[in-house]
Coordinates of C-alpha atoms in Angstrom, one line a residue:
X230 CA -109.9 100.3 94.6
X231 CA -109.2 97.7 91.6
X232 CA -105.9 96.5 91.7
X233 CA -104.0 97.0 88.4
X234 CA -103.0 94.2 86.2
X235 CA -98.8 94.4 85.4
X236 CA -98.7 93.9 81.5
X237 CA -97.4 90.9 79.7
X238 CA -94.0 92.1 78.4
X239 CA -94.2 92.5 74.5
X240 CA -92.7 90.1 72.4
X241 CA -91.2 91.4 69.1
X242 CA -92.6 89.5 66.5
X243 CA -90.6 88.4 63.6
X244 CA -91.1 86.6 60.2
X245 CA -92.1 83.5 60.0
X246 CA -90.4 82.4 56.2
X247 CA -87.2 83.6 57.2
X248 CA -87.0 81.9 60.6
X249 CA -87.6 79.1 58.6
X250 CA -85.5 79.6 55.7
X251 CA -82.7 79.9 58.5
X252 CA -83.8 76.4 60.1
X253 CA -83.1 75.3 56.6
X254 CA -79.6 77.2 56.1
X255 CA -79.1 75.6 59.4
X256 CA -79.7 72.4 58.2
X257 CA -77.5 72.6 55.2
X258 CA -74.8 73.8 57.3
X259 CA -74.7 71.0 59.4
X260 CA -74.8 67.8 56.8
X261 CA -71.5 68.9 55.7
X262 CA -72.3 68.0 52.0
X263 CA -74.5 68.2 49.4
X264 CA -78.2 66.7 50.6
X265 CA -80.5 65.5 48.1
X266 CA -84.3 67.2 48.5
X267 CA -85.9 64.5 50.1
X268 CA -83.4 64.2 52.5
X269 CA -83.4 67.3 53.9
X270 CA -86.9 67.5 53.8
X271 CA -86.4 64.7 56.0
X272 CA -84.1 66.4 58.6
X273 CA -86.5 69.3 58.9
X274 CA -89.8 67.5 58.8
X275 CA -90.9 69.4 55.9
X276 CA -92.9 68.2 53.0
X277 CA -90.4 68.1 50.1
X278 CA -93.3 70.6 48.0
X279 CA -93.2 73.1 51.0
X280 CA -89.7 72.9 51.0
X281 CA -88.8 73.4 47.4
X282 CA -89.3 77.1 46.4
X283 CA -87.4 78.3 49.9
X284 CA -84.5 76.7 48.0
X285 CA -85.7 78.0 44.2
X286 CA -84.8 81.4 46.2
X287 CA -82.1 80.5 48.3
X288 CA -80.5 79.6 44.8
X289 CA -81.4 83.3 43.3
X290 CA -79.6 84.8 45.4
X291 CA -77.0 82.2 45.3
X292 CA -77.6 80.9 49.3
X293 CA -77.6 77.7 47.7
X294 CA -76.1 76.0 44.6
X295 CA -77.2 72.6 43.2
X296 CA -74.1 70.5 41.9
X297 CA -74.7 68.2 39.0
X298 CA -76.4 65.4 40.6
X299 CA -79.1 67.6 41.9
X300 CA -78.1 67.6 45.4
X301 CA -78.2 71.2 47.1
X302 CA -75.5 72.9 49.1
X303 CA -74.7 76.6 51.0
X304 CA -74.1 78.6 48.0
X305 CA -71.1 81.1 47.4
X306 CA -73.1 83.8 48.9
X307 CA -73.1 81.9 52.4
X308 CA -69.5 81.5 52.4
X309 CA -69.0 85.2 51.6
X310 CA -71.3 86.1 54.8
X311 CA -69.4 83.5 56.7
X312 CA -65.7 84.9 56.0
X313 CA -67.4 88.7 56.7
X314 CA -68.2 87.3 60.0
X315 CA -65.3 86.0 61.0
X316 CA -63.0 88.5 59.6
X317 CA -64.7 90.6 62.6
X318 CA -64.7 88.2 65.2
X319 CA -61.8 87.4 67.9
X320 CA -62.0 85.1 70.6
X321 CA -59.8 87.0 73.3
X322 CA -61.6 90.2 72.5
X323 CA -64.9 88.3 72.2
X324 CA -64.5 86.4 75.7
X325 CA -63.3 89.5 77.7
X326 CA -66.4 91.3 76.4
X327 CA -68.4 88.6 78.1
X328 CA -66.8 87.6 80.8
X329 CA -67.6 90.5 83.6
X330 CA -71.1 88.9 83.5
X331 CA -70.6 85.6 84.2
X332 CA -67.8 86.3 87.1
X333 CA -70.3 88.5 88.4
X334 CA -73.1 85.8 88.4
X335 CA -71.1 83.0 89.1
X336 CA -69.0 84.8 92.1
X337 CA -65.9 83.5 91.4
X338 CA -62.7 84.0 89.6
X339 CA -62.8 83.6 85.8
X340 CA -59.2 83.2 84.3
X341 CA -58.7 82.9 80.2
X342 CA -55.9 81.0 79.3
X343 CA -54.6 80.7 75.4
X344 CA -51.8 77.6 74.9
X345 CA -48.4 79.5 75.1
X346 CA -44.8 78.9 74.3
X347 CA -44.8 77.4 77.9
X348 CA -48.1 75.6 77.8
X349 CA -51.4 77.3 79.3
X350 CA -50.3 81.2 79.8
X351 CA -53.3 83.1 81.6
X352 CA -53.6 86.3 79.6
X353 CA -56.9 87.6 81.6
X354 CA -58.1 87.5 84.7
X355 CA -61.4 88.2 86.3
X356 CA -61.2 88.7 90.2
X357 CA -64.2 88.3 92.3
X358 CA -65.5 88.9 96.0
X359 CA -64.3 84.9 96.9
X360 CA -60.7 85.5 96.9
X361 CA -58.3 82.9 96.8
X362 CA -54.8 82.7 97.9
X363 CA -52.9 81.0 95.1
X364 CA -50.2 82.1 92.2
X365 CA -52.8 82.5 89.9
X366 CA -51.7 85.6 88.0
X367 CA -51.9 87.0 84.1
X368 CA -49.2 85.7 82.6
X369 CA -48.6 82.6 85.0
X370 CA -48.7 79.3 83.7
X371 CA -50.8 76.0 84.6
X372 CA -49.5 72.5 84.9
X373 CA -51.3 70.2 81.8
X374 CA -50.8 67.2 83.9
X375 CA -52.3 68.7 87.2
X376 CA -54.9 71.5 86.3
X377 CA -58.4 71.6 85.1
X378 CA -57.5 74.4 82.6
X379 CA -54.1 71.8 81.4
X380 CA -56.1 68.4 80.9
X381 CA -58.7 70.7 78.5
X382 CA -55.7 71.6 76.5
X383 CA -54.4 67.9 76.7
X384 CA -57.8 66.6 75.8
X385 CA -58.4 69.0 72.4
X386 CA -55.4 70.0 71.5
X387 CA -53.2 67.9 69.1
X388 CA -50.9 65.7 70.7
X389 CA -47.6 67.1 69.3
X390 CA -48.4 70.5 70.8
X391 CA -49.4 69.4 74.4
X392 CA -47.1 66.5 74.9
X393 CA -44.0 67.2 74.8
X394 CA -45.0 69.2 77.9
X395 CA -47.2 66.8 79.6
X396 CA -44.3 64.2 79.2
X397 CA -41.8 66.4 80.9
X398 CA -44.2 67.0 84.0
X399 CA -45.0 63.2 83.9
X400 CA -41.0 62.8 84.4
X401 CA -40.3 65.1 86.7
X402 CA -38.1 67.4 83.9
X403 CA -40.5 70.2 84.4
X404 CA -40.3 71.7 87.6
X405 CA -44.1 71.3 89.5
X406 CA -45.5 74.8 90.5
X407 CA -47.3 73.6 93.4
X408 CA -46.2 71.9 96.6
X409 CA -47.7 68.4 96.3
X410 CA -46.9 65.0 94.2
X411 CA -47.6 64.5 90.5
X412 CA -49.9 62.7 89.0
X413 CA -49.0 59.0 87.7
X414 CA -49.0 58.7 84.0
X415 CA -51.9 56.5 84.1
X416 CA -54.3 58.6 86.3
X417 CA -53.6 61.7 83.6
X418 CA -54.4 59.9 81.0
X419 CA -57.4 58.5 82.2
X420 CA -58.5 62.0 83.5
X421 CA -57.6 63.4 80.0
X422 CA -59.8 60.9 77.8
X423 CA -62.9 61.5 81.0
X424 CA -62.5 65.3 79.6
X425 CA -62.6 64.8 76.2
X426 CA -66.1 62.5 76.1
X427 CA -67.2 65.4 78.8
X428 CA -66.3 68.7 77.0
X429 CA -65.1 70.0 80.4
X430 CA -62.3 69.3 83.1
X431 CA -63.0 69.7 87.0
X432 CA -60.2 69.6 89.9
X433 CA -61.5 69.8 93.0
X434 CA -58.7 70.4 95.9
X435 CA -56.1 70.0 93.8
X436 CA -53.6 70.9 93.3
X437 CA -53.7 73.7 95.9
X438 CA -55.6 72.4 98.8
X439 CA -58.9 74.0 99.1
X440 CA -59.5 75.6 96.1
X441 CA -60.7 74.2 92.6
X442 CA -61.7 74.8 89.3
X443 CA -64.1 73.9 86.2
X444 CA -62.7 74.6 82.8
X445 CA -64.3 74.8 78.8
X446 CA -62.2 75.1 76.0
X447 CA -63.4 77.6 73.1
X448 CA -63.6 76.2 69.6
X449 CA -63.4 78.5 66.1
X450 CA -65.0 77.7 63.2
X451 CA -61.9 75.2 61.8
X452 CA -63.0 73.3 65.1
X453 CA -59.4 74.0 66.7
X454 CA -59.0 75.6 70.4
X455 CA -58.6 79.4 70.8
X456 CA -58.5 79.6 74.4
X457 CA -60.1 78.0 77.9
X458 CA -62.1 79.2 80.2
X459 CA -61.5 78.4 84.0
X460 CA -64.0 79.1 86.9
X461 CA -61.4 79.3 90.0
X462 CA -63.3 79.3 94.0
X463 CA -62.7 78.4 97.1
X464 CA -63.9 74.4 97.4
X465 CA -66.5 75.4 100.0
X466 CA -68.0 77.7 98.0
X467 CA -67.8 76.7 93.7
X468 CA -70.4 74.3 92.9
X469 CA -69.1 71.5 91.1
X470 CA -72.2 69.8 91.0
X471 CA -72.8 68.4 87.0
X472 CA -76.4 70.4 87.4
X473 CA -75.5 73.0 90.0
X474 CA -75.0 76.6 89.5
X475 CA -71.3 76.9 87.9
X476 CA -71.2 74.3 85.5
X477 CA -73.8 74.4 83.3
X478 CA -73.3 78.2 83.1
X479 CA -69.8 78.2 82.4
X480 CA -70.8 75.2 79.6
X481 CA -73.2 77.5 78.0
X482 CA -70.7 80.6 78.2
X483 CA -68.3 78.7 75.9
X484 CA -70.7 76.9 73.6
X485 CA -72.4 80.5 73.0
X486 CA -68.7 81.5 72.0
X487 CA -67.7 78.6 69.7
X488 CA -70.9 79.2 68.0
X489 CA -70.1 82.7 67.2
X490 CA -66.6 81.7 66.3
X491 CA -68.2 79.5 63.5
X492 CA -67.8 75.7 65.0
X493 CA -70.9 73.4 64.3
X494 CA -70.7 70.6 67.0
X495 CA -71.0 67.4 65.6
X496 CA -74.1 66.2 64.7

């Protein structure tokens, strides 16, 4: 008896001149200005010759737009499919949608948090088989200065939203939620600048003993932050590790959202 082969599964094929008409739209989209034909040819390691009637057609249909020096530019066309786009896009409702499957493969508690009248306000919550005994709760609050979810606020938010808050904690104005010291001024500010160059904050321990948390902001398309997401475990069991199993997931969660929110990452 001949044992049966499993099939390779089928990949849908698409077309070619319109994957890389997008690489070019892409492209566009990202300089941030008008680019001259050589030098985008440039950025897409195109010959300028193979390049030049995609944008002959991009312009017919008004993709693109030359301005009077010659240079070319996403076209009022673009900006009508962008504003279409986000008109029917919303963070919150966005991230909930998502989020089931990543608590489920991560294990852990998933909280989204949006910057409140009182600072970080959880408004959804994501339980999981690792409970944890803490006041995380929709509608509670996080410290900025002693929370992962706080120093991502701190670290992408304008100052004169988060620090007015931060400043109270840092003096002892604000009441600490939890049952151990503050941080010093110097450590949270340090901490703060060690999340912004990283894109993510981490507590581990702290500040409820045994537990910890990673946490993402999500950027829209003006590049300002709608919410954060926070991975909440028990220490013994979140991986905190920079390539272990809840970080980089939790880093591409967010990223994937931004993206569909409309922010380009810096070049």
């Amino acid at each position: 008896m001949t044992e049966s082969v499993p099939s390779k599964p089928r990949v849908s094929r698409g077309v070619q001149s319109i994957e890389t008409g997008g690489a070019i739209l892409m492209a566009l989209a990202r300089a941030g200005g008008p680019l001259k034909l050589r030098d985008l040819a440039e950025t897409l390691d195109m010959a300028a010759a193979q390049l030049h009637p995609y944008l002959v057609s991009f312009r017919n249909i008004n993709m693109v737009e030359q301005t009077e020096t010659g240079q070319y530019q996403l076209g009022p066309f673009a900006l009508h499919l962008g504003l279409t786009r986000l008109r029917n896009q919303n963070a919150y409702r966005e991230t909930i949608r998502r989020l089931p499957e990543l608590a489920e493969e991560l294990g852990l508690m998933v909280a989204i948090t949006v910057w409140g009248l009182h600072g970080p306000t959880i408004v959804y919550l994501q339980e999981s088989s690792a409970r944890i005994h803490s006041n995380v709760a929709v509608g509670g609050t996080f410290m900025v200065t002693m929370t992962a979810t706080g120093k991502a606020f701190a670290a992408f938010l304008p100052p004169k939203m988060t620090e007015p808050l931060a400043r109270a904690e840092l003096e002892g104005r604000e009441p600490s939620l939890y049952a151990i010291p503050g941080v010093s001024e110097e450590t949270f500010r340090r901490e703060v600048g060690v999340v912004a160059k990283l894109g993510y904050a981490i507590t581990k321990d702290a500040p409820i003993p045994g537990v910890s948390a990673i946490a993402a902001p999500v950027f829209d398309h003006t590049g300002t932050v709608q919410l954060v997401v926070t991975v909440i475990g028990p220490t013994n069991y979140i991986d905190l590790a920079e390539d272990g199993a809840c970080l980089p997931r939790l880093m591409r969660f967010t990223e994937a959202l931004s993206r569909d929110l409309g922010h380009i990452e810096d070049a």
